[in-house]
Amino acid sequence: MTGLFPLTSGSAKLFGKDVNNPNDMASIQSLSGVCPQHDILWNELTAMEHAILFAHIKGVPANQVQQECEERLQFMGLTDVQHHRSSTFSGGMKRRLSVAMATISNPPFLVLDEPTTGMDPVNRRTCWKLIQKLKQNRLIVVTTHSMLEADVLGDQVGIMAHGKLECKGTPLAIKNEYGDGYTLSVVLKDGKDQEMMLTKGLNRVLATEGSKGKVNTSSELCITQRDGKAIKFTVPHQEVYRLPIVLRYLERIEGTIVAEWGVSDATLESAFLNVTEKSGFTYQSTQKNNRNRNIETKENTELLMKDQERKYSSFSSSSSSAMNNSSASSSSSSSSSWQSFTALLKKNFLLQSRQRCSSCCQIITPILVVSFNPTTQYH
């Protein structure tokens, strides 16, 4: 969408312009602000100089450049260091500067790739406020690994796995569909015995209410997590009708076997983990793929070594026979030298072809300098 990389498939339109059309892409880029994942900063320039540079590039009127830059830097909390070189900034300060530069000239389309990486909680919240203020009448695409950030900023959230969009919707809709449901957290006064008493008591109360026809108790509550005296139960959204009974029971026994308790809704992080696990994108699968790649690399290395050994054996045998025949030795040596020369020539050609601009400069610049230097004397 930013034109940095060619499309692999599909199409998209921004402000009525097609991203596949080079002419439309030039117009889209003039309406865009991009904060890449890696900071693109010059160590010798100050924060203000960075902002002024990008303000001129984005076409901000000359009489508004100073005010625009000061406002952006002030909002991101960089006023005190606006005349300091970026090489002296911490990682979080560099991210703030990158976000500030992306928002200069108020572009209607913003792409922010991990905008708050490396920021402390206070500055992260400040950055979120800036993004939320910029939401009105703008299209903002934010990529992040922080589910809290996605929940706070996202009007529409998409979860990707294996490079494909697995689900899309509002944060609440995704949590309701893919989340674990409500989490009941309980802190016991003592140990294992009280855990068993609590579990039996909860299931007994649910069974009693079920016999009265008030709730469906086809399944029992089970502990999903233990951490010392703290235990957690998960109540799926479709069984939320069981919560009032459970909470009333906990209120009655609070202070006896239960020290404290609480209820929390599903988080976007739990939904993310469930979606990626369903798609097969897990830590274990990633490790397995890495192991397979390592095994493949090892096999390729072994095949290469065997091939080199065969070549060496062939070369040794040819060398021994060449000792008995001087003319054959001379021919073999000449062939080997020519092969080495052509291999080096191919390598240099490939390197130079991948650096065309540099190669042209190396050839043309000396010619121009010699041609236009008036002090050059020819004899």
XYZ file of C-alpha atoms in Angstrom:
379
model
C 0.000 0.000 0.000
C 2.962 2.318 0.427
C 4.718 1.329 -2.786
C 7.863 0.122 -1.037
C 7.359 -3.437 -2.292
C 5.563 -4.813 -5.382
C 2.232 -6.557 -4.888
C 2.302 -10.355 -4.867
C -1.408 -10.679 -5.649
C -4.738 -8.934 -5.291
C -5.531 -5.255 -5.537
C -6.560 -2.327 -3.379
C -7.823 1.208 -3.808
C -7.037 4.201 -1.623
C -9.012 7.394 -2.135
C -10.224 5.963 -5.437
C -6.691 5.294 -6.692
C -5.373 1.846 -7.612
C -2.173 0.745 -5.887
C -1.287 -1.340 -8.990
C -1.125 1.779 -11.139
C 2.293 3.526 -10.939
C 0.739 6.917 -11.665
C -1.883 6.442 -8.932
C 0.796 5.204 -6.533
C 2.662 8.511 -6.881
C -0.525 10.319 -5.830
C -1.097 7.885 -2.936
C 2.435 8.452 -1.645
C 1.880 12.217 -1.653
C -1.124 11.631 0.647
C 0.641 9.127 2.923
C 2.723 9.199 6.081
C 4.832 6.166 6.925
C 6.561 5.188 10.149
C 8.667 2.104 9.284
C 9.588 -0.549 11.811
C 13.242 0.495 11.721
C 14.034 4.139 12.392
C 15.363 5.998 9.342
C 17.368 8.728 11.049
C 20.676 10.493 10.451
C 22.959 10.493 13.458
C 24.344 13.979 12.778
C 20.933 15.690 12.435
C 18.898 17.008 15.358
C 15.237 16.217 15.966
C 14.177 19.636 14.675
C 16.332 19.267 11.556
C 14.711 15.892 10.830
C 11.257 17.422 11.191
C 12.118 20.422 8.983
C 13.570 18.143 6.306
C 10.428 16.009 6.147
C 8.189 19.080 6.270
C 9.884 20.421 3.124
C 9.716 17.011 1.440
C 5.980 16.807 2.180
C 5.347 20.265 0.778
C 4.445 22.178 3.929
C 4.367 25.945 3.114
C 7.634 27.631 4.097
C 5.934 30.056 6.491
C 4.318 27.129 8.389
C 7.265 24.737 8.604
C 8.644 25.933 11.942
C 5.261 25.961 13.666
C 4.281 22.532 12.266
C 7.556 20.952 13.419
C 7.392 22.501 16.881
C 3.819 21.267 17.392
C 4.646 17.684 16.404
C 7.773 17.522 18.535
C 5.988 19.097 21.479
C 3.130 16.620 21.325
C 5.565 13.696 21.272
C 7.473 15.121 24.248
C 10.640 15.983 22.333
C 10.704 19.756 22.892
C 13.538 19.614 25.430
C 15.749 17.594 23.064
C 14.700 19.113 19.742
C 18.205 20.528 19.183
C 20.023 17.340 20.225
C 21.473 14.945 17.681
C 19.490 11.763 17.096
C 22.599 9.692 17.872
C 22.145 10.665 21.536
C 18.523 9.424 21.662
C 17.329 6.223 23.276
C 15.318 3.668 21.290
C 12.012 5.018 22.598
C 12.922 8.607 21.737
C 13.847 7.572 18.197
C 10.457 5.890 17.781
C 8.715 9.048 18.982
C 10.673 11.093 16.460
C 9.750 8.665 13.664
C 6.052 8.901 14.568
C 6.266 12.704 14.715
C 7.847 12.829 11.236
C 5.165 10.524 9.811
C 2.374 12.822 11.019
C 3.861 16.047 9.625
C 1.507 17.813 7.151
C -1.506 15.858 8.474
C -1.594 13.140 5.775
C -5.012 11.475 5.283
C -3.384 8.022 5.161
C -0.953 6.779 7.819
C 0.944 3.488 8.029
C 2.549 2.926 11.433
C 4.647 -0.219 11.776
C 5.234 -1.019 15.469
C 5.001 2.688 16.409
C 5.508 2.260 20.166
C 8.325 -0.299 20.247
C 10.865 0.611 22.923
C 8.695 3.292 24.549
C 8.059 3.462 28.262
C 4.393 3.209 29.416
C 3.931 6.993 29.791
C 5.188 7.860 26.307
C 3.334 4.889 24.853
C 0.072 6.289 26.181
C 0.998 9.714 24.809
C 1.604 8.200 21.382
C -1.757 6.426 21.557
C -3.462 9.726 22.322
C -1.826 11.308 19.282
C -2.957 8.452 17.037
C -6.496 8.633 18.449
C -6.625 12.369 17.805
C -5.512 11.766 14.222
C -8.248 9.177 13.623
C -10.922 11.613 12.538
C -11.339 11.681 8.726
C -8.179 9.612 8.295
C -7.266 6.053 7.407
C -4.622 4.689 9.793
C -3.072 1.231 9.509
C -1.146 0.099 12.600
C 0.785 -3.163 12.793
C 1.657 -4.353 16.279
C 2.393 -7.375 18.450
C 0.831 -5.676 21.468
C -2.754 -6.846 21.834
C -3.406 -4.039 24.328
C -2.347 -1.509 21.695
C -4.615 -3.152 19.105
C -7.507 -3.139 21.583
C -7.025 0.538 22.467
C -6.462 1.897 18.949
C -8.327 -0.459 16.648
C -11.797 0.239 15.325
C -11.271 -2.812 13.118
C -8.702 -5.465 14.049
C -7.291 -8.162 11.794
C -5.222 -11.145 12.948
C -2.707 -12.625 10.508
C -0.956 -16.000 10.505
C 1.317 -17.445 7.816
C 0.933 -14.170 5.917
C -2.850 -14.549 5.597
C -5.703 -12.676 7.260
C -7.374 -15.196 9.562
C -10.102 -12.986 11.022
C -11.298 -9.373 11.032
C -13.773 -7.382 13.075
C -14.133 -5.089 16.035
C -12.069 -5.994 19.111
C -15.253 -6.902 21.010
C -16.523 -9.159 18.221
C -13.192 -10.977 17.963
C -13.004 -11.466 21.738
C -16.564 -12.837 21.827
C -15.966 -15.242 18.950
C -12.397 -16.400 19.550
C -11.707 -15.510 23.195
C -11.701 -17.935 26.118
C -14.710 -16.311 27.780
C -14.856 -14.988 31.333
C -12.003 -15.791 33.699
C -12.842 -16.384 37.357
C -9.773 -15.769 39.551
C -9.780 -17.031 43.143
C -7.113 -16.699 45.845
C -7.380 -19.364 48.553
C -6.456 -18.928 52.193
C -4.597 -22.232 52.417
C -3.492 -25.002 50.084
C -4.593 -28.090 48.199
C -7.439 -29.184 50.486
C -9.268 -25.885 50.082
C -8.843 -26.098 46.300
C -10.680 -29.425 46.278
C -13.348 -28.091 48.637
C -13.944 -25.056 46.425
C -14.174 -27.081 43.207
C -16.596 -29.586 44.749
C -18.659 -26.793 46.291
C -18.992 -24.894 43.002
C -20.029 -27.985 41.056
C -22.441 -29.023 43.822
C -24.168 -25.623 43.729
C -24.417 -25.745 39.937
C -25.844 -29.274 40.102
C -28.425 -28.162 42.715
C -29.535 -25.245 40.547
C -29.639 -27.579 37.547
C -31.958 -29.961 39.369
C -34.297 -27.011 39.966
C -34.306 -26.352 36.234
C -32.685 -22.938 36.545
C -29.510 -23.645 34.581
C -28.079 -26.296 32.326
C -25.185 -27.955 34.181
C -24.123 -30.522 31.637
C -20.450 -29.691 32.284
C -18.515 -28.958 35.447
C -16.211 -26.044 36.152
C -12.580 -27.070 35.838
C -9.420 -25.307 36.942
C -7.488 -23.950 33.953
C -4.493 -22.411 35.758
C -2.727 -22.742 39.106
C -0.188 -20.392 40.619
C 0.425 -21.085 44.281
C -2.783 -20.255 46.155
C -4.271 -18.523 43.101
C -6.433 -20.588 40.769
C -8.453 -19.696 37.694
C -11.617 -21.057 36.112
C -12.805 -20.284 32.578
C -16.489 -19.739 31.860
C -17.244 -19.717 28.102
C -19.447 -16.930 26.755
C -22.211 -19.399 25.904
C -22.342 -20.419 29.583
C -22.381 -16.911 31.043
C -25.731 -17.704 32.717
C -23.759 -19.775 35.255
C -21.811 -16.786 36.560
C -24.487 -15.343 38.915
C -24.785 -18.686 40.736
C -21.013 -18.993 41.067
C -20.604 -15.412 42.283
C -23.316 -15.754 44.908
C -21.610 -18.882 46.224
C -18.233 -17.105 46.395
C -19.809 -14.224 48.327
C -21.125 -16.680 50.916
C -17.799 -18.448 51.485
C -15.558 -15.375 51.215
C -13.379 -15.143 54.295
C -13.570 -18.877 55.075
C -11.661 -20.741 52.363
C -11.493 -17.879 49.835
C -9.354 -14.817 50.546
C -10.399 -12.835 47.446
C -11.854 -13.351 44.006
C -12.542 -11.478 40.765
C -13.960 -11.823 37.264
C -12.421 -10.574 34.019
C -13.634 -10.652 30.435
C -11.753 -12.310 27.571
C -8.703 -10.465 26.311
C -7.666 -9.840 22.737
C -4.444 -11.693 23.532
C -6.331 -14.920 24.317
C -8.271 -14.516 21.055
C -5.006 -13.985 19.169
C -3.472 -17.126 20.664
C -6.566 -19.193 19.851
C -6.709 -17.949 16.240
C -3.011 -18.562 15.581
C -3.151 -21.979 17.232
C -6.150 -22.918 15.107
C -4.244 -21.942 11.967
C -1.258 -24.046 13.049
C 0.976 -21.034 13.668
C 2.447 -21.786 17.107
C 5.841 -21.591 18.770
C 6.208 -25.355 18.388
C 5.415 -25.251 14.655
C 7.872 -22.386 14.175
C 10.577 -24.357 15.986
C 9.761 -27.403 13.868
C 10.077 -25.390 10.651
C 13.407 -24.001 11.854
C 14.639 -27.508 12.635
C 13.554 -28.717 9.191
C 15.405 -25.821 7.569
C 18.507 -26.621 9.650
C 18.329 -30.295 8.644
C 17.937 -29.318 4.984
C 20.898 -26.943 5.247
C 23.001 -29.663 6.885
C 22.096 -32.151 4.149
C 22.968 -29.621 1.448
C 26.286 -28.921 3.183
C 27.089 -32.637 3.344
C 26.256 -33.072 -0.355
C 28.453 -30.092 -1.203
C 31.344 -31.501 0.837
C 31.012 -34.894 -0.902
C 30.980 -33.171 -4.265
C 34.118 -31.228 -3.323
C 35.791 -34.473 -2.212
C 34.979 -36.092 -5.558
C 36.361 -33.073 -7.381
C 39.498 -33.180 -5.204
C 39.963 -36.906 -5.874
C 39.533 -36.327 -9.576
C 41.992 -33.438 -9.436
C 44.501 -35.571 -7.490
C 44.284 -38.418 -9.943
C 44.665 -36.060 -12.871
C 47.640 -34.436 -11.125
C 49.376 -37.793 -10.612
C 48.861 -38.744 -14.222
C 50.049 -35.278 -15.230
C 53.368 -35.925 -13.482
C 53.958 -38.736 -15.969
C 52.940 -36.603 -18.919
C 54.217 -32.991 -18.988
C 52.018 -31.924 -21.905
C 48.849 -33.159 -20.137
C 49.939 -31.322 -16.996
C 50.353 -28.069 -18.866
C 46.930 -28.423 -20.471
C 45.254 -29.219 -17.139
C 46.916 -26.256 -15.408
C 45.866 -23.913 -18.192
C 42.277 -25.190 -18.046
C 42.171 -24.772 -14.256
C 43.497 -21.204 -14.451
C 41.002 -20.289 -17.140
C 38.169 -21.778 -15.050
C 39.234 -19.742 -12.002
C 39.487 -16.590 -14.116
C 36.007 -17.040 -15.608
C 34.528 -17.785 -12.157
C 36.017 -14.564 -10.727
C 34.829 -12.641 -13.786
C 31.279 -13.947 -13.333
C 31.324 -13.117 -9.627
C 32.485 -9.538 -10.242
C 29.940 -9.120 -13.021
C 27.118 -10.233 -10.716
C 28.270 -7.885 -7.945
C 28.543 -4.915 -10.298
C 25.197 -5.665 -11.965
C 23.512 -5.493 -8.553
C 25.112 -2.119 -7.859
C 24.482 -0.381 -11.158
C 24.379 3.137 -9.780
C 27.682 2.691 -7.962
C 29.288 1.119 -11.019
C 28.171 3.981 -13.283
C 29.505 6.544 -10.830
C 32.875 4.784 -10.679
C 33.171 4.876 -14.459
C 31.584 8.234 -15.320
C 32.830 10.411 -12.427
C 36.567 10.178 -13.249
C 35.815 10.916 -16.927
C 33.768 13.995 -16.046
C 36.378 15.251 -13.596
C 39.156 14.917 -16.152
C 37.038 16.381 -18.973
C 35.825 19.497 -17.178
C 38.861 20.297 -15.050
C 40.308 23.465 -16.628
C 43.678 22.994 -14.936
C 44.289 19.671 -16.645
C 47.170 19.954 -19.085
C 47.803 17.508 -21.829
C 51.283 16.889 -23.200
